[in-house]
Amino acid sequence: MTRRSERELGFSERLGLAVYRSKKRMKKIEALIRGQLDAETPSVSFEVIVYTGSDLIWTQCNPCKDCFSQPTPIFDPSKSSTFSTIPCGDSLCDALGSTQTGCNPDCTFMYQYGDGSFTSGDLAYETLSIGSSKVKGIAFGCGHDNERQGFSQGGGLVGLGRGGLSLISQLGSKVENMFSYCLLPITDSSSQTSPLFFGEGASLSGGAKTLPLIKSSIIPTFWYIPITGITLNGKALDIPPGTFDLQSDGSGGMIIDSGTTVTILSAIDLTPVDGSSTGLDL
C-alpha cells in the first residue's frame, strides 16, 4: 500500500486531517488545564453526619434556595475545578430511583428522611479526600433546598447503606469493600469519638465475633442481621422460630441503623404502658 504525502491529498482529505489533529490537540490542552486547575484548587473540609440507613452522600450547596446554618462554609461548586453535574441516564442517576426528580438540565433529586428532613438539588461528581487519599468521580448530592431536623451538627450526610450511591459502594475495591463504624455509648464523655475505618483498617481482631448480613431485594439499602431469639436475664423468651425473619415481600427482619438511637421491637398481645414521659410510645 503506497502512503501518499499530505500534498497529494485532496482538499476534503486535508481538511479532515486538520479537524482530527485539532480535536486531539484540544483534548490534550483541556487535560493539561484540568491538571493545572486540580493542583491549584485546595481541598475544603465539611462536617457531615455518617448514616448507615441511607445511600446518598450530600452537602448544602450554593446557590442556596433554602439552607440551614452549618458549622463550616457552604460548598460553592463555582470555586471547584473538579465539580461536574451528572447527566440523566447515568447509572448513578438511575440509582436515585424514585428520588430522582428529573433533568434540569442534568440529574436532579429530592431525598427525604423519616424525621422530616430533606435535601433537594443536583447530583454531581467531585473529588473526595479521605485522610491522605483522594478519590476522583464520587457522586454526591449538591443540595440547594434543604430542611434539617437532626442535622444540626453538620452540613450534610454521608450514606453508608448498601445501595449504589453510598460511599462504601462507590469506593468499592479501593477499600476492599470494607468499613467498620464503632458507635460509643451516649453516656461517654463528649470528648470521646466514634471511629470510622475503611479498607485494611476495618479488619476485625482481638476475638471479635461476627455474623452474616442479609440483603433484601425489596429494600437493598438496609443492613439486615439475623435474629434467632432474645434472652432476658439469661432465659430465652418464648418467641416462635422465624418471628424475626426477613420476608420475600420486604416485611419483617431486623436492621442495624446508626440513625436510630433506641432498639425498637413490636410487642404482640401485651398491654401498652404509657411511656410518653421518656418519649416512647410503649
PDB file of C-alpha atoms in Angstrom:
ATOM      1  CA  MET A   1       0.000   0.000   0.000  1.00  0.00           C
ATOM      2  CA  THR A   2       1.536   3.306  -1.117  1.00  0.00           C
ATOM      3  CA  ARG A   3       1.389   6.067   1.500  1.00  0.00           C
ATOM      4  CA  ARG A   4       0.651   9.471  -0.058  1.00  0.00           C
ATOM      5  CA  SER A   5       2.136  12.680   1.255  1.00  0.00           C
ATOM      6  CA  GLU A   6      -0.209  15.314   2.601  1.00  0.00           C
ATOM      7  CA  ARG A   7       0.394  17.452  -0.524  1.00  0.00           C
ATOM      8  CA  GLU A   8      -1.062  14.670  -2.670  1.00  0.00           C
ATOM      9  CA  LEU A   9      -4.301  14.565  -0.705  1.00  0.00           C
ATOM     10  CA  GLY A  10      -7.421  16.286  -1.882  1.00  0.00           C
ATOM     11  CA  PHE A  11      -8.851  19.314  -0.126  1.00  0.00           C
ATOM     12  CA  SER A  12     -11.525  17.357   1.771  1.00  0.00           C
ATOM     13  CA  GLU A  13      -8.937  14.827   2.983  1.00  0.00           C
ATOM     14  CA  ARG A  14      -6.573  17.580   4.162  1.00  0.00           C
ATOM     15  CA  LEU A  15      -9.468  19.285   5.910  1.00  0.00           C
ATOM     16  CA  GLY A  16     -10.399  16.004   7.641  1.00  0.00           C
ATOM     17  CA  LEU A  17      -6.830  15.580   8.879  1.00  0.00           C
ATOM     18  CA  ALA A  18      -6.770  19.154  10.164  1.00  0.00           C
ATOM     19  CA  VAL A  19     -10.001  18.606  12.104  1.00  0.00           C
ATOM     20  CA  TYR A  20      -8.681  15.334  13.528  1.00  0.00           C
ATOM     21  CA  ARG A  21      -5.443  16.955  14.691  1.00  0.00           C
ATOM     22  CA  SER A  22      -7.274  19.947  16.127  1.00  0.00           C
ATOM     23  CA  LYS A  23      -9.558  17.744  18.194  1.00  0.00           C
ATOM     24  CA  LYS A  24      -6.626  15.731  19.553  1.00  0.00           C
ATOM     25  CA  ARG A  25      -4.802  18.953  20.376  1.00  0.00           C
ATOM     26  CA  MET A  26      -7.874  20.380  22.094  1.00  0.00           C
ATOM     27  CA  LYS A  27      -8.234  17.279  24.291  1.00  0.00           C
ATOM     28  CA  LYS A  28      -4.580  17.484  25.275  1.00  0.00           C
ATOM     29  CA  ILE A  29      -4.892  21.166  26.161  1.00  0.00           C
ATOM     30  CA  GLU A  30      -8.066  20.533  28.159  1.00  0.00           C
ATOM     31  CA  ALA A  31      -6.354  17.720  30.084  1.00  0.00           C
ATOM     32  CA  LEU A  32      -3.404  19.996  30.789  1.00  0.00           C
ATOM     33  CA  ILE A  33      -5.692  22.793  32.015  1.00  0.00           C
ATOM     34  CA  ARG A  34      -7.658  20.389  34.220  1.00  0.00           C
ATOM     35  CA  GLY A  35      -4.431  19.099  35.726  1.00  0.00           C
ATOM     36  CA  GLN A  36      -3.256  22.627  36.487  1.00  0.00           C
ATOM     37  CA  LEU A  37      -6.592  23.610  37.983  1.00  0.00           C
ATOM     38  CA  ASP A  38      -6.689  20.476  40.119  1.00  0.00           C
ATOM     39  CA  ALA A  39      -3.316  21.380  41.539  1.00  0.00           C
ATOM     40  CA  GLU A  40      -4.363  24.973  42.190  1.00  0.00           C
ATOM     41  CA  THR A  41      -7.717  24.229  43.851  1.00  0.00           C
ATOM     42  CA  PRO A  42      -7.279  23.458  47.569  1.00  0.00           C
ATOM     43  CA  SER A  43      -9.383  20.889  49.407  1.00  0.00           C
ATOM     44  CA  VAL A  44     -12.237  22.172  51.575  1.00  0.00           C
ATOM     45  CA  SER A  45     -13.417  20.346  54.714  1.00  0.00           C
ATOM     46  CA  PHE A  46     -17.077  19.795  55.596  1.00  0.00           C
ATOM     47  CA  GLU A  47     -18.671  18.298  58.685  1.00  0.00           C
ATOM     48  CA  VAL A  48     -21.329  15.702  57.835  1.00  0.00           C
ATOM     49  CA  ILE A  49     -23.385  13.043  59.604  1.00  0.00           C
ATOM     50  CA  VAL A  50     -22.489   9.378  58.969  1.00  0.00           C
ATOM     51  CA  TYR A  51     -25.646   7.316  58.405  1.00  0.00           C
ATOM     52  CA  THR A  52     -25.953   3.595  57.624  1.00  0.00           C
ATOM     53  CA  GLY A  53     -29.681   3.833  56.884  1.00  0.00           C
ATOM     54  CA  SER A  54     -29.441   5.618  53.513  1.00  0.00           C
ATOM     55  CA  ASP A  55     -27.217   5.805  50.432  1.00  0.00           C
ATOM     56  CA  LEU A  56     -26.888   9.404  49.274  1.00  0.00           C
ATOM     57  CA  ILE A  57     -23.816  11.497  50.101  1.00  0.00           C
ATOM     58  CA  TRP A  58     -24.822  15.165  50.156  1.00  0.00           C
ATOM     59  CA  THR A  59     -23.938  18.600  51.435  1.00  0.00           C
ATOM     60  CA  GLN A  60     -25.533  22.029  51.193  1.00  0.00           C
ATOM     61  CA  CYS A  61     -24.509  23.947  48.067  1.00  0.00           C
ATOM     62  CA  ASN A  62     -24.536  27.466  46.713  1.00  0.00           C
ATOM     63  CA  PRO A  63     -26.592  28.982  45.278  1.00  0.00           C
ATOM     64  CA  CYS A  64     -28.950  28.291  48.193  1.00  0.00           C
ATOM     65  CA  LYS A  65     -32.679  28.387  47.691  1.00  0.00           C
ATOM     66  CA  ASP A  66     -33.067  27.452  51.345  1.00  0.00           C
ATOM     67  CA  CYS A  67     -30.099  26.362  53.506  1.00  0.00           C
ATOM     68  CA  PHE A  68     -29.844  25.904  57.270  1.00  0.00           C
ATOM     69  CA  SER A  69     -26.973  27.120  59.446  1.00  0.00           C
ATOM     70  CA  GLN A  70     -23.953  24.784  59.483  1.00  0.00           C
ATOM     71  CA  PRO A  71     -20.559  24.748  61.287  1.00  0.00           C
ATOM     72  CA  THR A  72     -18.483  25.160  58.098  1.00  0.00           C
ATOM     73  CA  PRO A  73     -18.924  27.364  54.990  1.00  0.00           C
ATOM     74  CA  ILE A  74     -21.471  26.123  52.451  1.00  0.00           C
ATOM     75  CA  PHE A  75     -19.900  24.363  49.464  1.00  0.00           C
ATOM     76  CA  ASP A  76     -19.544  26.573  46.388  1.00  0.00           C
ATOM     77  CA  PRO A  77     -19.303  24.495  43.160  1.00  0.00           C
ATOM     78  CA  SER A  78     -18.136  27.535  41.157  1.00  0.00           C
ATOM     79  CA  LYS A  79     -14.860  27.501  43.109  1.00  0.00           C
ATOM     80  CA  SER A  80     -14.105  23.828  42.416  1.00  0.00           C
ATOM     81  CA  SER A  81     -12.226  22.663  39.318  1.00  0.00           C
ATOM     82  CA  THR A  82     -13.275  19.033  39.868  1.00  0.00           C
ATOM     83  CA  PHE A  83     -17.051  19.563  40.174  1.00  0.00           C
ATOM     84  CA  SER A  84     -19.331  18.398  37.364  1.00  0.00           C
ATOM     85  CA  THR A  85     -23.037  17.638  37.249  1.00  0.00           C
ATOM     86  CA  ILE A  86     -24.218  14.143  36.301  1.00  0.00           C
ATOM     87  CA  PRO A  87     -26.365  13.728  33.170  1.00  0.00           C
ATOM     88  CA  CYS A  88     -29.669  11.898  33.214  1.00  0.00           C
ATOM     89  CA  GLY A  89     -29.212   8.324  32.032  1.00  0.00           C
ATOM     90  CA  ASP A  90     -26.015   7.867  34.025  1.00  0.00           C
ATOM     91  CA  SER A  91     -26.163   4.664  36.097  1.00  0.00           C
ATOM     92  CA  LEU A  92     -25.699   6.636  39.336  1.00  0.00           C
ATOM     93  CA  CYS A  93     -28.553   8.941  38.371  1.00  0.00           C
ATOM     94  CA  ASP A  94     -30.684   5.850  37.815  1.00  0.00           C
ATOM     95  CA  ALA A  95     -29.619   4.644  41.290  1.00  0.00           C
ATOM     96  CA  LEU A  96     -31.651   7.524  42.764  1.00  0.00           C
ATOM     97  CA  GLY A  97     -34.775   5.565  41.872  1.00  0.00           C
ATOM     98  CA  SER A  98     -37.947   7.341  42.959  1.00  0.00           C
ATOM     99  CA  THR A  99     -35.927  10.196  44.481  1.00  0.00           C
ATOM    100  CA  GLN A 100     -34.833  11.328  41.003  1.00  0.00           C
ATOM    101  CA  THR A 101     -36.944  14.357  40.125  1.00  0.00           C
ATOM    102  CA  GLY A 102     -35.856  14.988  36.556  1.00  0.00           C
ATOM    103  CA  CYS A 103     -33.342  16.795  34.338  1.00  0.00           C
ATOM    104  CA  ASN A 104     -32.704  20.480  34.873  1.00  0.00           C
ATOM    105  CA  PRO A 105     -30.785  20.126  32.582  1.00  0.00           C
ATOM    106  CA  ASP A 106     -28.885  17.310  34.348  1.00  0.00           C
ATOM    107  CA  CYS A 107     -29.884  14.807  37.046  1.00  0.00           C
ATOM    108  CA  THR A 108     -31.882  16.326  39.922  1.00  0.00           C
ATOM    109  CA  PHE A 109     -33.115  14.721  43.131  1.00  0.00           C
ATOM    110  CA  MET A 110     -35.271  15.144  46.219  1.00  0.00           C
ATOM    111  CA  TYR A 111     -34.201  12.947  49.164  1.00  0.00           C
ATOM    112  CA  GLN A 112     -36.360  12.771  52.294  1.00  0.00           C
ATOM    113  CA  TYR A 113     -35.776  11.161  55.706  1.00  0.00           C
ATOM    114  CA  GLY A 114     -38.110   9.667  58.279  1.00  0.00           C
ATOM    115  CA  ASP A 115     -37.772  12.609  60.673  1.00  0.00           C
ATOM    116  CA  GLY A 116     -38.973  15.112  58.057  1.00  0.00           C
ATOM    117  CA  SER A 117     -35.518  16.322  56.971  1.00  0.00           C
ATOM    118  CA  PHE A 118     -34.869  16.550  53.238  1.00  0.00           C
ATOM    119  CA  THR A 119     -32.431  17.790  50.613  1.00  0.00           C
ATOM    120  CA  SER A 120     -33.089  18.724  47.004  1.00  0.00           C
ATOM    121  CA  GLY A 121     -30.663  19.697  44.258  1.00  0.00           C
ATOM    122  CA  ASP A 122     -28.298  18.360  41.594  1.00  0.00           C
ATOM    123  CA  LEU A 123     -26.440  15.056  41.508  1.00  0.00           C
ATOM    124  CA  ALA A 124     -22.773  15.726  40.738  1.00  0.00           C
ATOM    125  CA  TYR A 125     -19.256  14.297  40.666  1.00  0.00           C
ATOM    126  CA  GLU A 126     -16.477  15.590  42.906  1.00  0.00           C
ATOM    127  CA  THR A 127     -13.060  14.548  44.194  1.00  0.00           C
ATOM    128  CA  LEU A 128     -13.312  13.290  47.764  1.00  0.00           C
ATOM    129  CA  SER A 129     -10.417  13.332  50.223  1.00  0.00           C
ATOM    130  CA  ILE A 130     -10.369  10.653  52.922  1.00  0.00           C
ATOM    131  CA  GLY A 131      -7.355  11.059  55.141  1.00  0.00           C
ATOM    132  CA  SER A 132      -4.376  11.390  52.806  1.00  0.00           C
ATOM    133  CA  SER A 133      -6.137   9.688  49.882  1.00  0.00           C
ATOM    134  CA  LYS A 134      -8.050  11.426  47.106  1.00  0.00           C
ATOM    135  CA  VAL A 135     -10.756   9.629  45.137  1.00  0.00           C
ATOM    136  CA  LYS A 136     -11.997  11.194  41.901  1.00  0.00           C
ATOM    137  CA  GLY A 137     -15.502  10.895  40.491  1.00  0.00           C
ATOM    138  CA  ILE A 138     -17.514  10.351  43.682  1.00  0.00           C
ATOM    139  CA  ALA A 139     -21.216  11.063  43.110  1.00  0.00           C
ATOM    140  CA  PHE A 140     -22.893  13.279  45.693  1.00  0.00           C
ATOM    141  CA  GLY A 141     -25.941  15.435  46.124  1.00  0.00           C
ATOM    142  CA  CYS A 142     -25.400  19.192  45.805  1.00  0.00           C
ATOM    143  CA  GLY A 143     -28.352  20.381  47.883  1.00  0.00           C
ATOM    144  CA  HIS A 144     -29.792  23.822  47.096  1.00  0.00           C
ATOM    145  CA  ASP A 145     -33.026  23.415  49.088  1.00  0.00           C
ATOM    146  CA  ASN A 146     -32.592  21.730  52.476  1.00  0.00           C
ATOM    147  CA  GLU A 147     -34.612  21.232  55.651  1.00  0.00           C
ATOM    148  CA  ARG A 148     -32.993  19.827  58.785  1.00  0.00           C
ATOM    149  CA  GLN A 149     -34.372  18.137  61.857  1.00  0.00           C
ATOM    150  CA  GLY A 150     -31.479  16.058  63.186  1.00  0.00           C
ATOM    151  CA  PHE A 151     -28.671  17.597  61.111  1.00  0.00           C
ATOM    152  CA  SER A 152     -27.671  20.490  63.375  1.00  0.00           C
ATOM    153  CA  GLN A 153     -24.179  19.036  63.876  1.00  0.00           C
ATOM    154  CA  GLY A 154     -23.216  19.108  60.207  1.00  0.00           C
ATOM    155  CA  GLY A 155     -23.861  20.474  56.761  1.00  0.00           C
ATOM    156  CA  GLY A 156     -24.928  17.240  55.126  1.00  0.00           C
ATOM    157  CA  LEU A 157     -24.828  13.479  55.355  1.00  0.00           C
ATOM    158  CA  VAL A 158     -22.681  10.540  54.204  1.00  0.00           C
ATOM    159  CA  GLY A 159     -24.780   7.489  53.367  1.00  0.00           C
ATOM    160  CA  LEU A 160     -23.200   4.136  54.250  1.00  0.00           C
ATOM    161  CA  GLY A 161     -26.060   1.940  53.069  1.00  0.00           C
ATOM    162  CA  ARG A 162     -25.770  -0.948  50.599  1.00  0.00           C
ATOM    163  CA  GLY A 163     -27.126   0.899  47.536  1.00  0.00           C
ATOM    164  CA  GLY A 164     -25.071   2.075  44.565  1.00  0.00           C
ATOM    165  CA  LEU A 165     -24.854   5.715  45.673  1.00  0.00           C
ATOM    166  CA  SER A 166     -23.466   5.050  49.160  1.00  0.00           C
ATOM    167  CA  LEU A 167     -19.877   5.922  49.986  1.00  0.00           C
ATOM    168  CA  ILE A 168     -18.840   2.314  50.649  1.00  0.00           C
ATOM    169  CA  SER A 169     -20.413   1.137  47.367  1.00  0.00           C
ATOM    170  CA  GLN A 170     -18.694   3.867  45.342  1.00  0.00           C
ATOM    171  CA  LEU A 171     -15.318   3.253  46.989  1.00  0.00           C
ATOM    172  CA  GLY A 172     -15.746  -0.500  46.442  1.00  0.00           C
ATOM    173  CA  SER A 173     -12.497  -2.308  45.710  1.00  0.00           C
ATOM    174  CA  LYS A 174     -10.475   0.815  46.576  1.00  0.00           C
ATOM    175  CA  VAL A 175     -11.182  -0.014  50.237  1.00  0.00           C
ATOM    176  CA  GLU A 176     -11.683  -3.761  49.735  1.00  0.00           C
ATOM    177  CA  ASN A 177     -15.440  -3.200  50.170  1.00  0.00           C
ATOM    178  CA  MET A 178     -14.940  -2.934  53.934  1.00  0.00           C
ATOM    179  CA  PHE A 179     -15.729  -0.396  56.630  1.00  0.00           C
ATOM    180  CA  SER A 180     -16.224  -0.532  60.379  1.00  0.00           C
ATOM    181  CA  TYR A 181     -18.071   2.009  62.475  1.00  0.00           C
ATOM    182  CA  CYS A 182     -17.764   1.876  66.269  1.00  0.00           C
ATOM    183  CA  LEU A 183     -20.543   3.825  67.981  1.00  0.00           C
ATOM    184  CA  LEU A 184     -19.679   4.760  71.563  1.00  0.00           C
ATOM    185  CA  PRO A 185     -22.363   4.826  74.287  1.00  0.00           C
ATOM    186  CA  ILE A 186     -24.317   8.056  74.683  1.00  0.00           C
ATOM    187  CA  THR A 187     -23.147   8.165  78.315  1.00  0.00           C
ATOM    188  CA  ASP A 188     -19.480   8.500  77.291  1.00  0.00           C
ATOM    189  CA  SER A 189     -17.731  11.858  77.516  1.00  0.00           C
ATOM    190  CA  SER A 190     -18.374  14.226  74.594  1.00  0.00           C
ATOM    191  CA  SER A 191     -14.608  14.323  74.060  1.00  0.00           C
ATOM    192  CA  GLN A 192     -14.696  10.648  73.061  1.00  0.00           C
ATOM    193  CA  THR A 193     -15.069   9.900  69.360  1.00  0.00           C
ATOM    194  CA  SER A 194     -16.696   7.070  67.393  1.00  0.00           C
ATOM    195  CA  PRO A 195     -14.036   5.806  64.958  1.00  0.00           C
ATOM    196  CA  LEU A 196     -14.802   5.034  61.318  1.00  0.00           C
ATOM    197  CA  PHE A 197     -12.385   2.841  59.341  1.00  0.00           C
ATOM    198  CA  PHE A 198     -12.163   1.850  55.668  1.00  0.00           C
ATOM    199  CA  GLY A 199     -10.230  -0.950  53.968  1.00  0.00           C
ATOM    200  CA  GLU A 200      -7.491  -2.696  55.925  1.00  0.00           C
ATOM    201  CA  GLY A 201      -8.153  -0.539  58.965  1.00  0.00           C
ATOM    202  CA  ALA A 202     -11.641  -2.061  59.195  1.00  0.00           C
ATOM    203  CA  SER A 203     -10.313  -5.601  59.729  1.00  0.00           C
ATOM    204  CA  LEU A 204     -11.559  -7.199  62.951  1.00  0.00           C
ATOM    205  CA  SER A 205      -9.168  -8.574  65.534  1.00  0.00           C
ATOM    206  CA  GLY A 206      -8.968  -9.407  69.229  1.00  0.00           C
ATOM    207  CA  GLY A 207     -11.535 -12.184  69.200  1.00  0.00           C
ATOM    208  CA  ALA A 208     -14.361 -10.073  67.749  1.00  0.00           C
ATOM    209  CA  LYS A 209     -17.487 -12.060  66.928  1.00  0.00           C
ATOM    210  CA  THR A 210     -19.099 -11.776  63.508  1.00  0.00           C
ATOM    211  CA  LEU A 211     -22.425 -12.686  61.962  1.00  0.00           C
ATOM    212  CA  PRO A 212     -23.623 -12.775  58.353  1.00  0.00           C
ATOM    213  CA  LEU A 213     -25.508  -9.804  56.918  1.00  0.00           C
ATOM    214  CA  ILE A 214     -28.709 -10.313  54.954  1.00  0.00           C
ATOM    215  CA  LYS A 215     -29.707  -8.293  51.883  1.00  0.00           C
ATOM    216  CA  SER A 216     -33.289  -7.511  50.939  1.00  0.00           C
ATOM    217  CA  SER A 217     -34.220  -7.435  47.261  1.00  0.00           C
ATOM    218  CA  ILE A 218     -37.103  -5.094  48.139  1.00  0.00           C
ATOM    219  CA  ILE A 219     -35.142  -2.585  50.271  1.00  0.00           C
ATOM    220  CA  PRO A 220     -31.493  -3.103  49.223  1.00  0.00           C
ATOM    221  CA  THR A 221     -30.170  -0.123  51.214  1.00  0.00           C
ATOM    222  CA  PHE A 222     -30.538  -1.613  54.705  1.00  0.00           C
ATOM    223  CA  TRP A 223     -28.028  -3.796  56.572  1.00  0.00           C
ATOM    224  CA  TYR A 224     -30.179  -6.684  57.860  1.00  0.00           C
ATOM    225  CA  ILE A 225     -28.930  -9.015  60.589  1.00  0.00           C
ATOM    226  CA  PRO A 226     -30.316 -12.465  61.510  1.00  0.00           C
ATOM    227  CA  ILE A 227     -32.163 -12.551  64.865  1.00  0.00           C
ATOM    228  CA  THR A 228     -32.954 -16.070  66.085  1.00  0.00           C
ATOM    229  CA  GLY A 229     -34.201 -15.222  69.565  1.00  0.00           C
ATOM    230  CA  ILE A 230     -33.951 -12.980  72.628  1.00  0.00           C
ATOM    231  CA  THR A 231     -32.835 -13.834  76.139  1.00  0.00           C
ATOM    232  CA  LEU A 232     -33.691 -11.855  79.280  1.00  0.00           C
ATOM    233  CA  ASN A 233     -31.517 -12.397  82.356  1.00  0.00           C
ATOM    234  CA  GLY A 234     -30.102 -15.498  80.678  1.00  0.00           C
ATOM    235  CA  LYS A 235     -33.528 -17.012  79.972  1.00  0.00           C
ATOM    236  CA  ALA A 236     -34.730 -17.456  76.396  1.00  0.00           C
ATOM    237  CA  LEU A 237     -38.059 -15.737  75.766  1.00  0.00           C
ATOM    238  CA  ASP A 238     -40.873 -17.827  74.333  1.00  0.00           C
ATOM    239  CA  ILE A 239     -40.707 -16.440  70.792  1.00  0.00           C
ATOM    240  CA  PRO A 240     -41.707 -18.722  67.900  1.00  0.00           C
ATOM    241  CA  PRO A 241     -38.888 -19.577  65.445  1.00  0.00           C
ATOM    242  CA  GLY A 242     -38.864 -17.343  62.378  1.00  0.00           C
ATOM    243  CA  THR A 243     -40.575 -14.406  64.104  1.00  0.00           C
ATOM    244  CA  PHE A 244     -37.793 -12.007  63.065  1.00  0.00           C
ATOM    245  CA  ASP A 245     -37.089 -13.495  59.627  1.00  0.00           C
ATOM    246  CA  LEU A 246     -36.914 -11.163  56.621  1.00  0.00           C
ATOM    247  CA  GLN A 247     -39.814 -11.969  54.301  1.00  0.00           C
ATOM    248  CA  SER A 248     -39.769 -12.044  50.498  1.00  0.00           C
ATOM    249  CA  ASP A 249     -42.199  -9.094  50.344  1.00  0.00           C
ATOM    250  CA  GLY A 250     -39.761  -6.911  52.346  1.00  0.00           C
ATOM    251  CA  SER A 251     -41.586  -7.160  55.660  1.00  0.00           C
ATOM    252  CA  GLY A 252     -40.018  -8.407  58.880  1.00  0.00           C
ATOM    253  CA  GLY A 253     -36.303  -8.589  59.548  1.00  0.00           C
ATOM    254  CA  MET A 254     -34.023  -6.530  61.780  1.00  0.00           C
ATOM    255  CA  ILE A 255     -31.656  -3.790  60.587  1.00  0.00           C
ATOM    256  CA  ILE A 256     -28.602  -2.030  62.000  1.00  0.00           C
ATOM    257  CA  ASP A 257     -29.279   1.717  61.702  1.00  0.00           C
ATOM    258  CA  SER A 258     -26.907   4.394  63.020  1.00  0.00           C
ATOM    259  CA  GLY A 259     -29.685   6.984  62.736  1.00  0.00           C
ATOM    260  CA  THR A 260     -31.920   5.268  65.302  1.00  0.00           C
ATOM    261  CA  THR A 261     -30.847   5.661  68.930  1.00  0.00           C
ATOM    262  CA  VAL A 262     -33.031   3.039  70.618  1.00  0.00           C
ATOM    263  CA  THR A 263     -33.692  -0.604  69.758  1.00  0.00           C
ATOM    264  CA  ILE A 264     -37.314  -0.940  68.632  1.00  0.00           C
ATOM    265  CA  LEU A 265     -39.290  -4.193  68.643  1.00  0.00           C
ATOM    266  CA  SER A 266     -43.013  -4.728  68.194  1.00  0.00           C
ATOM    267  CA  ALA A 267     -44.822  -6.392  71.092  1.00  0.00           C
ATOM    268  CA  ILE A 268     -47.877  -8.589  70.490  1.00  0.00           C
ATOM    269  CA  ASP A 269     -50.759  -9.340  72.915  1.00  0.00           C
ATOM    270  CA  LEU A 270     -49.290  -7.171  75.661  1.00  0.00           C
ATOM    271  CA  THR A 271     -50.954  -4.290  77.464  1.00  0.00           C
ATOM    272  CA  PRO A 272     -49.288  -0.984  76.467  1.00  0.00           C
ATOM    273  CA  VAL A 273     -47.877   1.151  79.287  1.00  0.00           C
ATOM    274  CA  ASP A 274     -47.652   4.923  78.955  1.00  0.00           C
ATOM    275  CA  GLY A 275     -44.035   5.802  78.172  1.00  0.00           C
ATOM    276  CA  SER A 276     -44.662   9.380  76.999  1.00  0.00           C
ATOM    277  CA  SER A 277     -42.507  10.838  79.766  1.00  0.00           C
ATOM    278  CA  THR A 278     -39.447   9.311  78.077  1.00  0.00           C
ATOM    279  CA  GLY A 279     -40.637   9.949  74.519  1.00  0.00           C
ATOM    280  CA  LEU A 280     -41.520   6.299  73.849  1.00  0.00           C
ATOM    281  CA  ASP A 281     -44.892   5.015  72.697  1.00  0.00           C
ATOM    282  CA  LEU A 282     -44.805   1.810  74.744  1.00  0.00           C
TER     283      LEU A 282
END
